[in-house]
XYZ file of C-alpha atoms in Angstrom:
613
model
C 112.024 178.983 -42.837
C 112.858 179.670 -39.164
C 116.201 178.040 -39.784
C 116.959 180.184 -42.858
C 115.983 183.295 -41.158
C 118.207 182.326 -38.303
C 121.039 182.190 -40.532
C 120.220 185.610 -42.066
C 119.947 187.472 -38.737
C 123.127 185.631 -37.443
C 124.895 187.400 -41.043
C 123.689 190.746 -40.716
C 124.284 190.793 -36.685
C 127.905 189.948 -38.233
C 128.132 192.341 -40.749
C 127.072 195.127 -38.083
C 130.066 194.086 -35.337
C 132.459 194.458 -38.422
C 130.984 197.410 -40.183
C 132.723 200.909 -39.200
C 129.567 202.949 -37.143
C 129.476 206.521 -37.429
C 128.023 208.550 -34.118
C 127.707 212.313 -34.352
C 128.573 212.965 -30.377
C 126.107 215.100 -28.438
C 128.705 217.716 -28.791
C 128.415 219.670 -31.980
C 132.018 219.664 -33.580
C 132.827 216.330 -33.050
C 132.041 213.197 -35.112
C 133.038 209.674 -33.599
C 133.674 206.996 -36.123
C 134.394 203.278 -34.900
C 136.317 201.261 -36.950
C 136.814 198.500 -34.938
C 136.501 197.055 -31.497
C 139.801 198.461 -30.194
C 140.148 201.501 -32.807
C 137.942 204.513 -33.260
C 138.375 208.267 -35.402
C 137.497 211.334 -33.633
C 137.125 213.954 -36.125
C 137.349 217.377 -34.496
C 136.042 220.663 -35.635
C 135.618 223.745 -33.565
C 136.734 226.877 -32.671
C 137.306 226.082 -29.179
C 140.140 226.506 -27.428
C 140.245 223.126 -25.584
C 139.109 219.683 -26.189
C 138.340 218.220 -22.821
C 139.306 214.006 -22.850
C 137.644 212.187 -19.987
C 139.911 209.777 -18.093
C 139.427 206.392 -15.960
C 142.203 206.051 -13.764
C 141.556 202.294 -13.259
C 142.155 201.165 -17.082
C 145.219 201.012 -19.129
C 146.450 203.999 -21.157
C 145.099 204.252 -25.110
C 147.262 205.681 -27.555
C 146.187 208.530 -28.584
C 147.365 209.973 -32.645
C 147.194 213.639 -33.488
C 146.854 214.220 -36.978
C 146.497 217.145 -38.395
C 146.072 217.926 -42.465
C 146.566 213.656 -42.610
C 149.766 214.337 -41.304
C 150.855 212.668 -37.468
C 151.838 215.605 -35.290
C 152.398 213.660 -31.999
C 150.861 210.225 -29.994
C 149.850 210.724 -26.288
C 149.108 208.065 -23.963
C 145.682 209.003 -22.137
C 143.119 206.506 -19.817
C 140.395 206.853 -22.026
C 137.410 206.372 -19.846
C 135.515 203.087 -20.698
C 132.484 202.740 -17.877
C 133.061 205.969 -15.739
C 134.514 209.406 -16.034
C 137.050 210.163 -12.892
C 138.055 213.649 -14.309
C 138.877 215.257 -17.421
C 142.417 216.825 -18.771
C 142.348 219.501 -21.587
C 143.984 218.570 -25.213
C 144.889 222.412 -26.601
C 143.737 222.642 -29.905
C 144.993 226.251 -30.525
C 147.154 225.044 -32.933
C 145.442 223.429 -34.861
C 143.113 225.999 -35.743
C 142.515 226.004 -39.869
C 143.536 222.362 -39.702
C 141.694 219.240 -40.133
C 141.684 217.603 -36.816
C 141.823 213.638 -36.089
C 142.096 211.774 -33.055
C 143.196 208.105 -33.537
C 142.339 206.274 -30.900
C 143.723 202.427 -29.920
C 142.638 200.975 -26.594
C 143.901 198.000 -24.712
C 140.437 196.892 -23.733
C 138.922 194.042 -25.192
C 135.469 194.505 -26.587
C 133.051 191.576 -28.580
C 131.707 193.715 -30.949
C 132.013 197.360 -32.509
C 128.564 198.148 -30.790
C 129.706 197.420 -27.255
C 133.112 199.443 -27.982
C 131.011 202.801 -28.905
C 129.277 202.629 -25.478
C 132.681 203.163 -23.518
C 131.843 206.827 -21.475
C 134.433 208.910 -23.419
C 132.865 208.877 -26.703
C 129.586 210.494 -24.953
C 131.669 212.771 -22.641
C 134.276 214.639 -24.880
C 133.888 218.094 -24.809
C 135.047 221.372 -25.686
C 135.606 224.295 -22.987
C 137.467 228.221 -23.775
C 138.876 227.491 -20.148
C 140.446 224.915 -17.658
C 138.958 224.509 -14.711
C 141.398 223.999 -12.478
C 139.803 224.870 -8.937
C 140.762 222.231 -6.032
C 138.682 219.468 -5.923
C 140.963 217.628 -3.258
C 140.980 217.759 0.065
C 144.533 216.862 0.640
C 145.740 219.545 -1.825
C 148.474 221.169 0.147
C 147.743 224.674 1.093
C 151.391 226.484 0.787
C 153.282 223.721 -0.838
C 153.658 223.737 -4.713
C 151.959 221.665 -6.834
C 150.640 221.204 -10.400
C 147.160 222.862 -10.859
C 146.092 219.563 -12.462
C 148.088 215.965 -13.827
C 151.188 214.433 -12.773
C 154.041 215.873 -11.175
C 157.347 214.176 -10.053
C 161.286 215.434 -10.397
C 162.039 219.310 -9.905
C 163.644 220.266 -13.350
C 165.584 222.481 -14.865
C 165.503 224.958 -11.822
C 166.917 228.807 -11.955
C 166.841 232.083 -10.438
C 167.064 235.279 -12.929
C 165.783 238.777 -12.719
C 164.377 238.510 -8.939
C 162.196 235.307 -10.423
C 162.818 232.030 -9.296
C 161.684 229.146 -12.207
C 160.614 225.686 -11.101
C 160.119 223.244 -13.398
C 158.787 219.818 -13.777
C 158.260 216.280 -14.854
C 154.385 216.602 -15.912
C 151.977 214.660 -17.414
C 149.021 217.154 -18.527
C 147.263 214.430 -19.897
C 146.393 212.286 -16.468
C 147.503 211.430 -13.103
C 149.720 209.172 -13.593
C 153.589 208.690 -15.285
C 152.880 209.075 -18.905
C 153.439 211.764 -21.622
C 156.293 213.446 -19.692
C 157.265 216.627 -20.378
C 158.484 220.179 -18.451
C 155.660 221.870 -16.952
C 156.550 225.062 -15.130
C 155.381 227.392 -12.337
C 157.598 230.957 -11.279
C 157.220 232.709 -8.245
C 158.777 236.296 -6.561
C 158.558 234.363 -3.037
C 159.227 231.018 -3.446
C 155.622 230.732 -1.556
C 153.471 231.755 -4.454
C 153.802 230.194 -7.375
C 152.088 231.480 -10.863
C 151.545 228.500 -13.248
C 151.865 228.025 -16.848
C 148.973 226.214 -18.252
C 150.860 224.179 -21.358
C 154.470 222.406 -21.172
C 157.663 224.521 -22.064
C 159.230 221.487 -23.360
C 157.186 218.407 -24.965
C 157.896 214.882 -25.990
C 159.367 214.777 -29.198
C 160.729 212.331 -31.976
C 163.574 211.630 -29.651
C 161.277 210.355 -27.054
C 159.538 211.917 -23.423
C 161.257 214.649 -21.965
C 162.978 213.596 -18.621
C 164.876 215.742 -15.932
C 167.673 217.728 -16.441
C 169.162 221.274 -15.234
C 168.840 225.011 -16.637
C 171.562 228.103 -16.139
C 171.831 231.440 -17.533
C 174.851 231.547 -20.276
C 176.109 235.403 -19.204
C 178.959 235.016 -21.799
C 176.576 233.652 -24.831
C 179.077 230.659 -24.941
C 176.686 228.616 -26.383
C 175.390 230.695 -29.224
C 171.627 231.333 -27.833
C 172.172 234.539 -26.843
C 173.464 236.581 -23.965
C 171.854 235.763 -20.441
C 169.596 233.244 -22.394
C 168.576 230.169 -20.278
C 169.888 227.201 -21.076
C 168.475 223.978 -20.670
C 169.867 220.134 -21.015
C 167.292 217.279 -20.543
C 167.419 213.749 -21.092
C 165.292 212.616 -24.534
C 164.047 209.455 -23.624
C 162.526 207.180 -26.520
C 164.224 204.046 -27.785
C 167.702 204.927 -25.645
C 168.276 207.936 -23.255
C 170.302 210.948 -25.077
C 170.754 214.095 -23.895
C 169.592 217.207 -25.635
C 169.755 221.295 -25.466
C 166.797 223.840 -25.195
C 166.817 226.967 -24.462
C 164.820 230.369 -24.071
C 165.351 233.771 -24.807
C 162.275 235.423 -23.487
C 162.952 234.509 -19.692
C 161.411 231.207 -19.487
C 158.573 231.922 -21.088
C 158.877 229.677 -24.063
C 161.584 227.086 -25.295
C 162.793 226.270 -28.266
C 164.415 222.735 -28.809
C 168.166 223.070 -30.245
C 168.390 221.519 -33.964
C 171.905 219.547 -33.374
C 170.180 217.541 -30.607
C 171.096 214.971 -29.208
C 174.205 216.516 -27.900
C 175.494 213.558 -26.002
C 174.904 209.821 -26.915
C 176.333 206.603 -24.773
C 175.576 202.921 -25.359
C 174.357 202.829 -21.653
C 171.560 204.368 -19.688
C 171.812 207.569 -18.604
C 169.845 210.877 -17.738
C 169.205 213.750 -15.620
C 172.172 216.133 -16.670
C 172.799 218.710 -14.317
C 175.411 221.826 -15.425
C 177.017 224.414 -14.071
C 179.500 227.105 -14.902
C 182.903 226.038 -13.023
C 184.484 229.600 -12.295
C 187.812 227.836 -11.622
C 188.391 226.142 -14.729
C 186.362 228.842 -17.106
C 184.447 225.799 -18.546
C 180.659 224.257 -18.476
C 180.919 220.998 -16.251
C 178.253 218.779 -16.629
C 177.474 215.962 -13.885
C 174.982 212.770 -15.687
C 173.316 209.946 -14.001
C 174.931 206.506 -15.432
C 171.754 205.120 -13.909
C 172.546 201.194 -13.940
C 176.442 201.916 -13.245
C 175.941 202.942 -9.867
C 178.265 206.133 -10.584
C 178.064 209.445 -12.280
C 179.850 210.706 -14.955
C 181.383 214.504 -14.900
C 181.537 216.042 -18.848
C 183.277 219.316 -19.444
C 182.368 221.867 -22.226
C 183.375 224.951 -23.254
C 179.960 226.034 -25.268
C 177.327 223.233 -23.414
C 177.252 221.834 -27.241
C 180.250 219.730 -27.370
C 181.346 217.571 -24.682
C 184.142 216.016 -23.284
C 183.601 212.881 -20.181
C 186.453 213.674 -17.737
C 185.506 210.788 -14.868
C 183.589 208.929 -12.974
C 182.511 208.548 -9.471
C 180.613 206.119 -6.826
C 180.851 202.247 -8.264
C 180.587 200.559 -5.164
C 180.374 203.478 -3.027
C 177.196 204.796 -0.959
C 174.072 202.980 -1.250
C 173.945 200.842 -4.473
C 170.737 199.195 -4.097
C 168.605 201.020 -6.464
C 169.831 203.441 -10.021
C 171.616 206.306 -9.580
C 169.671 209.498 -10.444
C 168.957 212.995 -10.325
C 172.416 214.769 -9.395
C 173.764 217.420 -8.369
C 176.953 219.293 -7.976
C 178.040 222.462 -5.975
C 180.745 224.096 -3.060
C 180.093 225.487 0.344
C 181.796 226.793 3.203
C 181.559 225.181 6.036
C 180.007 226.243 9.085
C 182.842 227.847 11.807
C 185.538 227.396 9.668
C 187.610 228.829 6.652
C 187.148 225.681 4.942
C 185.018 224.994 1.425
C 183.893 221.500 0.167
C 182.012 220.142 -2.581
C 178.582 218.569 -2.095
C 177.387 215.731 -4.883
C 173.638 214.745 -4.428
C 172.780 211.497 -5.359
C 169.205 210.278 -5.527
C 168.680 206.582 -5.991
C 165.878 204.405 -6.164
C 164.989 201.892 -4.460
C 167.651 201.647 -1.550
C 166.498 204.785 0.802
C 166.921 203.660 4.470
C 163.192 203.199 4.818
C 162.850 201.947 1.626
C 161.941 203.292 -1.868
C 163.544 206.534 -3.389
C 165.818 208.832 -0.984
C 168.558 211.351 -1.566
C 172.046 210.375 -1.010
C 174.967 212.561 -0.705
C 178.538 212.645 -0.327
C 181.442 215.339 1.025
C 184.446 215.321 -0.949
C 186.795 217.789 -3.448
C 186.445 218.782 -7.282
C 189.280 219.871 -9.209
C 187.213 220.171 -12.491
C 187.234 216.696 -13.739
C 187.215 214.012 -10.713
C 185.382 214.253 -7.479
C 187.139 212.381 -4.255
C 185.133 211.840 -1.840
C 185.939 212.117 2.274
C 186.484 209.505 3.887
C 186.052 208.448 7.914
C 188.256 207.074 9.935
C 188.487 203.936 9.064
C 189.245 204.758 5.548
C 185.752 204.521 3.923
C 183.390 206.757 2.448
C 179.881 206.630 4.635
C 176.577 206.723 3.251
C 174.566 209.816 4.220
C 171.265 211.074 3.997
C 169.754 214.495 3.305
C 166.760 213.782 4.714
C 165.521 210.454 6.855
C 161.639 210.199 5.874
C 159.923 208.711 3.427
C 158.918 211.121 0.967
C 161.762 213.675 0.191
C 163.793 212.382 -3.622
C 164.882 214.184 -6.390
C 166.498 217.383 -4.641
C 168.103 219.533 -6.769
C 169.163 223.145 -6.531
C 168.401 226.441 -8.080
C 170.905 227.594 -10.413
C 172.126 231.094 -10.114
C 170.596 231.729 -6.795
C 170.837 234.852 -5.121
C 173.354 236.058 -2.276
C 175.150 232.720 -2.754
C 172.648 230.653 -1.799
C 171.970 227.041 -2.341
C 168.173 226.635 -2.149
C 167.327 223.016 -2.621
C 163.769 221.564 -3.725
C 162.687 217.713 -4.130
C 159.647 216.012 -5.297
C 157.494 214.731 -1.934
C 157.063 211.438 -2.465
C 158.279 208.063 -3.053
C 158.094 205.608 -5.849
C 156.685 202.795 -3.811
C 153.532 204.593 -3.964
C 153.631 207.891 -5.376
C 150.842 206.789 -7.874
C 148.656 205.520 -5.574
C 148.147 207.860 -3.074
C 144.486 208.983 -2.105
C 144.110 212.273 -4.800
C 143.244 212.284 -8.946
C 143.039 215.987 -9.801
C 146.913 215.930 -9.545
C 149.501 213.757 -8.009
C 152.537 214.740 -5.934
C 153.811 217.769 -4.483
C 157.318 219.476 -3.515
C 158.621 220.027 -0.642
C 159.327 223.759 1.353
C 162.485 225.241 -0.228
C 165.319 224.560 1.963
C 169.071 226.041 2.620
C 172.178 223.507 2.109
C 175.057 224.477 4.428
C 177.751 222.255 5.786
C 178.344 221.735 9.281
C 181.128 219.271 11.077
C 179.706 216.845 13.545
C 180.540 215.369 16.640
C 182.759 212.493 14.973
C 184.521 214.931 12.916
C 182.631 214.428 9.450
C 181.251 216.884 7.512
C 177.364 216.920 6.892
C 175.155 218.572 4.626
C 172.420 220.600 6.828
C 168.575 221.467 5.416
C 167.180 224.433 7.249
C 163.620 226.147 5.800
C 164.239 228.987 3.483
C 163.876 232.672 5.113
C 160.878 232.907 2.910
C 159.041 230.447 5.134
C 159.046 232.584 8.055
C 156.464 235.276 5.985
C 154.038 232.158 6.036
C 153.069 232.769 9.994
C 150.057 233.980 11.175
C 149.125 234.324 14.853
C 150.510 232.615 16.994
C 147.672 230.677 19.038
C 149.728 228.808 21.258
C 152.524 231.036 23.011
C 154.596 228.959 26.176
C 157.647 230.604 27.201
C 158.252 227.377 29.466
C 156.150 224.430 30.538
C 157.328 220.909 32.178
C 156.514 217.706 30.380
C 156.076 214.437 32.160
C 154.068 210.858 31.880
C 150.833 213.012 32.242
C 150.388 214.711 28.481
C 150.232 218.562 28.098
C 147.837 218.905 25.391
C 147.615 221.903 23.165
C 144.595 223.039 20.442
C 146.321 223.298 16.597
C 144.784 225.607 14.535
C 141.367 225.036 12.851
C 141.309 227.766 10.020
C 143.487 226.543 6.814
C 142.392 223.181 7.553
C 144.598 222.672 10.595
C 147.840 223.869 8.545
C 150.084 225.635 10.994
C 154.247 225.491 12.307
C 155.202 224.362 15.328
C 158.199 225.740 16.732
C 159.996 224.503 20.321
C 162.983 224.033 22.241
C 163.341 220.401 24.344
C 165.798 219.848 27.050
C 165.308 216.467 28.245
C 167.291 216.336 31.497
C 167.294 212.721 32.332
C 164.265 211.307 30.544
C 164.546 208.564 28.445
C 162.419 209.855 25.691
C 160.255 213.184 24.693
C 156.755 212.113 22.678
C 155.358 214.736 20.517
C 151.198 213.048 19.679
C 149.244 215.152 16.677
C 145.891 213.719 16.867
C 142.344 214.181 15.681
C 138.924 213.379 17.167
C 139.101 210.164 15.044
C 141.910 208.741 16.979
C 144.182 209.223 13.859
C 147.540 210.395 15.186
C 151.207 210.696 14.189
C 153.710 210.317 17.056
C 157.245 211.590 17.030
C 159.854 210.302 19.726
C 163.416 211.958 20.939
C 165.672 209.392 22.453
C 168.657 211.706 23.761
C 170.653 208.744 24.775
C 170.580 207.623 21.329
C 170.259 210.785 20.173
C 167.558 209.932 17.676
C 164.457 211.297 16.993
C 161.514 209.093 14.989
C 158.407 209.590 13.249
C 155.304 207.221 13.419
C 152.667 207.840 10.500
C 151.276 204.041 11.032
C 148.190 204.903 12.264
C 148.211 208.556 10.509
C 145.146 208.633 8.616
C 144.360 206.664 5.306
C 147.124 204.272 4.638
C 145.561 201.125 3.065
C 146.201 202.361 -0.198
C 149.738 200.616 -0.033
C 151.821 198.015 2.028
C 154.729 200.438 2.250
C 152.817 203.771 3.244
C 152.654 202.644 6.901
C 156.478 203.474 8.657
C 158.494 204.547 11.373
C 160.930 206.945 10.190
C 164.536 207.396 12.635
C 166.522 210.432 12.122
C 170.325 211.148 14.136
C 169.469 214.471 15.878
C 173.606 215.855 14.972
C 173.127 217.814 18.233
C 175.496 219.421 20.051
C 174.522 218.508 23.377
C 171.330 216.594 24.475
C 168.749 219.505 23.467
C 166.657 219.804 20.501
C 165.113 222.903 18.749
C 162.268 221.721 16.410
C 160.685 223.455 13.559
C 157.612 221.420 12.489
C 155.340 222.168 9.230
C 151.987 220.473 8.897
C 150.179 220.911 5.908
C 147.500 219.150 4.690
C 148.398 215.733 3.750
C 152.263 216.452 4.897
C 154.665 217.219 7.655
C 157.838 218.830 7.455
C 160.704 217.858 10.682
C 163.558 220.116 10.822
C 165.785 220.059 13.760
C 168.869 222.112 15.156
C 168.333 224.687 12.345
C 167.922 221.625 9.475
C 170.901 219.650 11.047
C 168.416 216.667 10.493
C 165.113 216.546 8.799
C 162.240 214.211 7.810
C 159.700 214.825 5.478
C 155.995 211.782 5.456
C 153.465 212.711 4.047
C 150.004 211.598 5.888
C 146.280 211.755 4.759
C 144.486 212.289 7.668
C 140.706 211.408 7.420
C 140.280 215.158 9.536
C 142.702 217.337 10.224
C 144.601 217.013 13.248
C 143.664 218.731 16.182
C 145.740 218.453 19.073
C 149.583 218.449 19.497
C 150.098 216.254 22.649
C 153.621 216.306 24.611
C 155.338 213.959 27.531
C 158.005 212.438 28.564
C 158.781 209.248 30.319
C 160.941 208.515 33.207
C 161.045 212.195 34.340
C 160.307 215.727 33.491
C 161.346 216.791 30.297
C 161.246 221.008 29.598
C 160.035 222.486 26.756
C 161.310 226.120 26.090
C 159.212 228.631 23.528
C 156.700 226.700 22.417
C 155.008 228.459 19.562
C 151.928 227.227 17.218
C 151.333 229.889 14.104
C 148.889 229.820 11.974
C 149.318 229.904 7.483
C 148.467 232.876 6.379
């Protein structure tokens, strides 16, 4: 008998882990039905505006099936949370409203039985919610930098000025904090300080694939058929293949809508990140796209941004070819002291940065409307150079349309070697300060690009608690108090003639003995940044660096304009003729900017510590 009723229990204790087991969650609205150890339902009905899905950032994405009225509207990829809850990302369900509601959930973890699957902490957690909460829960959230309110953020897209409003957007994941689900997420501002964020994507994945980076510009003439003045957009559809497809918007970037011809150009090859402009010389769209495994970059023409024509291509074997080509960019300026004009092409790549991981390449050259030709040195060959010479600074492109002829660049403040593993969750990644391109011819007779801080910046200063006309700096340290309001954020602004020392060491430094430490060598004239014992950098094997910038200077001094924020810092010098952007995560902020010099006196001129507002 105890045999048989072995046998019995061991049937119905298999009939359970295959049966489907229906949980009404403690949230009324929702019922949870588990089909399987790996596949659940999650019928939703409510008239709330969100449905909150809790995330583990340590597990591997579930897919995720919207279907509404038994019909699938779209997939998302989301980190279901299966033994804690790190945060929580809002799934709109505005839509949706009058519709029957399922969720379709597949997971990657592997379960024994249906019973142990329904105890994973989402089921128990969902939750609806009128609002997103979206105040800072990090303490490395920059304080005047943008970022997303919440998700993940990488490339600067589809960037343009219009009607005194400058429009940034994004690649964005509102569904985690990680790469996943990408779409265009997008924040304006008046200021370029203040940014005002829109809560949902302009542009979302679609049955072409994830939407990846691409450009924007205002069509004046309505060449393309949207509209006149409308806003034009060309992204890269990535599913299967990487096409290239139209949106635009007719309500000043306030919504999008996807054009029905798309894709509007197709190649058997990989390629993305199309960047246009108007070309006032030829009277024609010209288009500049990423062949991202080629090395090179291929320059379309157009008259009507539909139909496109490839003119050439530029870079095999030129520049740094050690990672793909992406992220371009395309525009003319005068250069400094001169009547002269050239043409600027950005080129971000990744890997191959000269500290490793994603940088932004750039080269000097002409344009005559279908082939660039680059400048060469003296020795007949086209040199590699670098917009900026830290570790964190990819992705720069400009703002179309930009006012008084300006070229305001932005880039995405980070670097693919960790960018998903640095020490936040609420969101991940920010951009840098807006900078101003210019051209400027240096001491070997080259032309470089320059990066100087917007004018906009200079509204950011507060008081000024450190004031120096003049001081002397030798092997003893002059030590100076930073700021403690703001969390330490603050700019640092002084001039350094070295006379005959052999090096000028700026120390920031906390209480903790955390400290980054930036050296000018005027004999070599190079100036380097140490973030190796910075604050928290266990979190990867490439995080800790020195950094070595060329100063361009004109003589042996150096004017520095330094931007701390909190879990980045900002190096311009000789009005942006170099710069280097690390971020740092400082366990405290730091406290105290130290300054000496070795063999000698060094003098520092108009030394200057301001506050954030």
């Amino acid at each position: 008998m105890k045999i048989i009723a072995k046998a019995v229990m061991s049937l119905v204790a298999m009939s359970l882990s295959a049966a489907t087991i229906t949980v009404l969650a403690s949230e009324p609205g929702i019922k949870i039905e588990h089909l399987g150890t790996n596949n659940t339902i999650v019928r939703v009905d409510s008239d709330s505006k969100y449905l909150l899905l809790p995330v583990q950032e340590s597990i591997d994405d579930a897919t995720v099936k919207i279907i509404v009225d038994g019909k699938l509207e779209r997939t998302l990829a989301v980190r279901m949370a299966k033994s804690k809850v790190d945060y929580t990302v809002p799934l709109d369900l505005t839509p949706y409203k009058g519709h029957d509601l399922i969720l379709d959930v597949v997971t990657s973890q592997s379960r024994s039985s249906v019973r142990e699957a329904k105890d994973d902490a989402c089921w128990n957690n969902l939750a609806f919610a009128d609002t997103i909460d979206t105040t800072n829960r990090e303490k490395y959230r920059p304080i005047y930098h943008h970022t997303p309110l919440y998700g993940w953020m990488n490339d600067p897209n589809g960037m343009v000025y219009k009607d005194g409003v400058w429009h940034l957007c994004y690649q964005w994941n509102p569904y985690g904090s990680k790469w996943q689900n990408l779409s265009w997420g997008q924040s304006t501002s008046r200021d370029l300080i203040h940014w005002d964020h829109q809560l949902n994507p302009v542009v979302e994945p679609d049955g072409l694939g994830m939407i990846f980076s691409g450009s924007s510009a205002i069509d004046t003439a309505n060449s393309a058929g949207f509209g006149k003045d409308a806003i034009v957009s060309m992204y890269t559809s990535a599913g299967t293949s990487q096409i290239q497809s139209l949106a635009w918007s007719d309500d000043n970037g306030t919504t999008y809508h996807k054009y029905p011809g798309n894709p509007v150009i197709t190649l058997e090859s990989e390629a993305r990140d199309p960047n246009m402009f108007w070309n006032d010389e030829t009277k024609l769209w010209t288009l500049v796209l990423a062949h991202a495994l080629d090395h090179e970059m291929l320059i379309f023409t157009s008259p009507d941004m539909k139909e496109w024509t490839l003119k050439s291509a530029f870079g095999k074997g030129l520049g740094s070819q050690d990672g793909v080509w992406e992220c371009p960019d395309l525009f003319k300026l005068p250069v400094e002291g001169s009547d002269e004009s050239k043409w600027v092409l950005l080129c971000n790549i990744n890997p191959g940065g000269p500290f490793g991981g994603s940088a932004t390449q750039y080269f000097i050259g002409d344009f005559d409307g279908t082939t660039f030709t680059p400048d060469r040195d003296a020795s007949g060959n086209v040199p590699t150079k670098w917009m900026d010479y830290g570790k964190d600074h990819y992705a720069t492109v400009s703002f179309s349309n930009a006012p008084d002829n300006r070229r305001t660049v932005i880039g995405w403040m980070s670097n693919w070697q960790y960018a998903a593993e640095v020490p936040t969750m609420q969101f991940r990644s920010a951009n840098t300060l807006p900078r101003e391109v210019g051209l400027f011819k240096g001491n070997d007779g080259q032309i470089y690009a320059s990066s100087a801080p917007s004018p906009e910046l200079l509204s950011l200063r507060g008081k000024a608690v450190t004031d120096v006309k003049s001081i002397k700096a030798g092997a003893k340290a002059r030590n100076y108090n930073l700021p403690s309001v703001n969390d330490g954020a603050c700019e640092i602004v002084m001039d350094i003639e070295p006379g005959r020392t052999s090096d000028v060491t700026l120390t920031l430094s906390n209480h903790k003995g955390e400290k980054v430490v930036m050296t000018y060598n005027p004999a070599e004239e190079t100036m380097s940044f140490d973030r190796r014992e910075s604050g928290v950098t266990d979190f990867s094997q490439d995080f800790p660096a020195v950094t070595v910038s060329p100063t361009f200077g004109k003589d042996s001094r150096l004017s520095l304009r330094i931007f701390i924020d909190r879990s980045s810092i900002e190096v311009f010098g000789n009005d942006g003729r170099f710069v280097m952007t690390n971020l740092v995560f400082p366990t405290t902020s730091y406290t105290t900017l130290s300054l000496s010099a070795a063999n000698g006196k060094a003098k520092i001129n108009n030394l200057k510590i301001y506050t954030i507002k």
